[in-house]
GROMACS .gro file of C-alpha atoms in nm:
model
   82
    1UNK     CA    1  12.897  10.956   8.685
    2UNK     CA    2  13.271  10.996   8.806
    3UNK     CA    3  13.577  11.034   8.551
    4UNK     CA    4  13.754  10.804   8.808
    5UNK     CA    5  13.723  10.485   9.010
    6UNK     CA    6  13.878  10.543   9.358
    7UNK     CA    7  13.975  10.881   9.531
    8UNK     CA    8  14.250  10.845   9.804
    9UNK     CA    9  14.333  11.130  10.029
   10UNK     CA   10  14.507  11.199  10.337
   11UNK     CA   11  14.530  11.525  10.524
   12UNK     CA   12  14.671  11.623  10.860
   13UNK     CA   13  14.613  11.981  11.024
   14UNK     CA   14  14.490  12.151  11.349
   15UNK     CA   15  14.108  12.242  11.493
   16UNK     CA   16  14.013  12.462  11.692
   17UNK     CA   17  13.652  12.471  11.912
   18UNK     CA   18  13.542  12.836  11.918
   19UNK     CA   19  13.170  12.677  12.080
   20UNK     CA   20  13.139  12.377  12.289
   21UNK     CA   21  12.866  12.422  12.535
   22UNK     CA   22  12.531  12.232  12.568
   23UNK     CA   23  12.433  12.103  12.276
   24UNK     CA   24  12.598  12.317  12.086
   25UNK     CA   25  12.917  12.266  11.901
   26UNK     CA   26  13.122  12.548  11.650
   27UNK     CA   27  13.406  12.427  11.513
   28UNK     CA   28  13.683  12.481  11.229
   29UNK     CA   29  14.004  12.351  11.093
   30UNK     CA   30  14.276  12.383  10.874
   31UNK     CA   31  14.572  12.154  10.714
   32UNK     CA   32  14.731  11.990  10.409
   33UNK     CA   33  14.752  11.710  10.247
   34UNK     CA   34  14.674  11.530   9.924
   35UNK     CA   35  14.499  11.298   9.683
   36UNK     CA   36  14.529  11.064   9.412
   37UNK     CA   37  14.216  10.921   9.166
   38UNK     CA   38  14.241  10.583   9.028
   39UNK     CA   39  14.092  10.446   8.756
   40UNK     CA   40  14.087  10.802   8.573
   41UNK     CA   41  14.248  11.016   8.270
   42UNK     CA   42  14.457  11.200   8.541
   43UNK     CA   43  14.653  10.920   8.804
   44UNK     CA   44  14.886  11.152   9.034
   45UNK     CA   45  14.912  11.300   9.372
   46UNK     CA   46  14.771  11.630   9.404
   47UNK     CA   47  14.875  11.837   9.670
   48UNK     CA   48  14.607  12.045   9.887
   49UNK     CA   49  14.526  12.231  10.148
   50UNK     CA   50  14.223  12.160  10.373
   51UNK     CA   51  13.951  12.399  10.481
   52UNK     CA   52  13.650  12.354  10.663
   53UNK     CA   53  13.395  12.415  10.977
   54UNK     CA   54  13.130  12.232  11.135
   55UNK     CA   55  12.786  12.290  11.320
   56UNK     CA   56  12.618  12.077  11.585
   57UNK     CA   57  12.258  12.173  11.792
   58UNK     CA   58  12.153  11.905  11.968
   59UNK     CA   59  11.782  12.054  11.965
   60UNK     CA   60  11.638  11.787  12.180
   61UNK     CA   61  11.702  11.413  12.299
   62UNK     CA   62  11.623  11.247  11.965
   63UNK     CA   63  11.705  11.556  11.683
   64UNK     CA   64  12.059  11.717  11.627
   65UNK     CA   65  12.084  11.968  11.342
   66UNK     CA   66  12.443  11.911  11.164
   67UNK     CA   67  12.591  12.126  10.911
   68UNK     CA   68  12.957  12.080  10.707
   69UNK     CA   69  13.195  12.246  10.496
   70UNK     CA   70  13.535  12.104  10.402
   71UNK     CA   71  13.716  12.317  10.056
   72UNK     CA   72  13.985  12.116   9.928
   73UNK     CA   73  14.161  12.359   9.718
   74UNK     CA   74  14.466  12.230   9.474
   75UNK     CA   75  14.817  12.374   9.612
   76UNK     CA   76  14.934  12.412   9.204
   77UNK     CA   77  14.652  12.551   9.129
   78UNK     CA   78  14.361  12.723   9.334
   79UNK     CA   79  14.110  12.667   9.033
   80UNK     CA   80  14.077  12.336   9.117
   81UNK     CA   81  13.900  12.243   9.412
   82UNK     CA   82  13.668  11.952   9.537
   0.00000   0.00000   0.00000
């Protein structure tokens, strides 16, 4: 069970391909942003930066493989992630 209702975010930030052949994909990104929870104990914007890298292998016509990792560490403090 959440401590909050409603997360909002919004983040903005650059990618970069470093694989994009045939049916494979290897990608990453970086940027900043923030979010708010509603309906919670704490209801403010929280500043953050943005992390994360993807994995696509198209292994056939019907089966992809897809892997994802996005950090969201807290600007004020590093401790707090999501």
């Amino acid at each position: 069970m959440r401590a909050f209702d409603l997360r909002y975010f919004i983040n903005s930030g650059l990618g970069y391909n470093w694989i994009d052949a045939d049916g494979l994909l290897l990608s990453t990104k970086m940027g900043v942003g923030g979010s708010r929870e509603f309906g919670g104990i704490d209801d403010h914007w929280t500043p953050e930066a943005l992390l994360g890298a993807s994995y696509e292998h198209q292994v056939n016509a019907r089966n992809k493989l897809v892997a994802k990792l996005d950090y969201y560490p807290a600007l004020d403090d590093i401790s707090n992630f999501r």
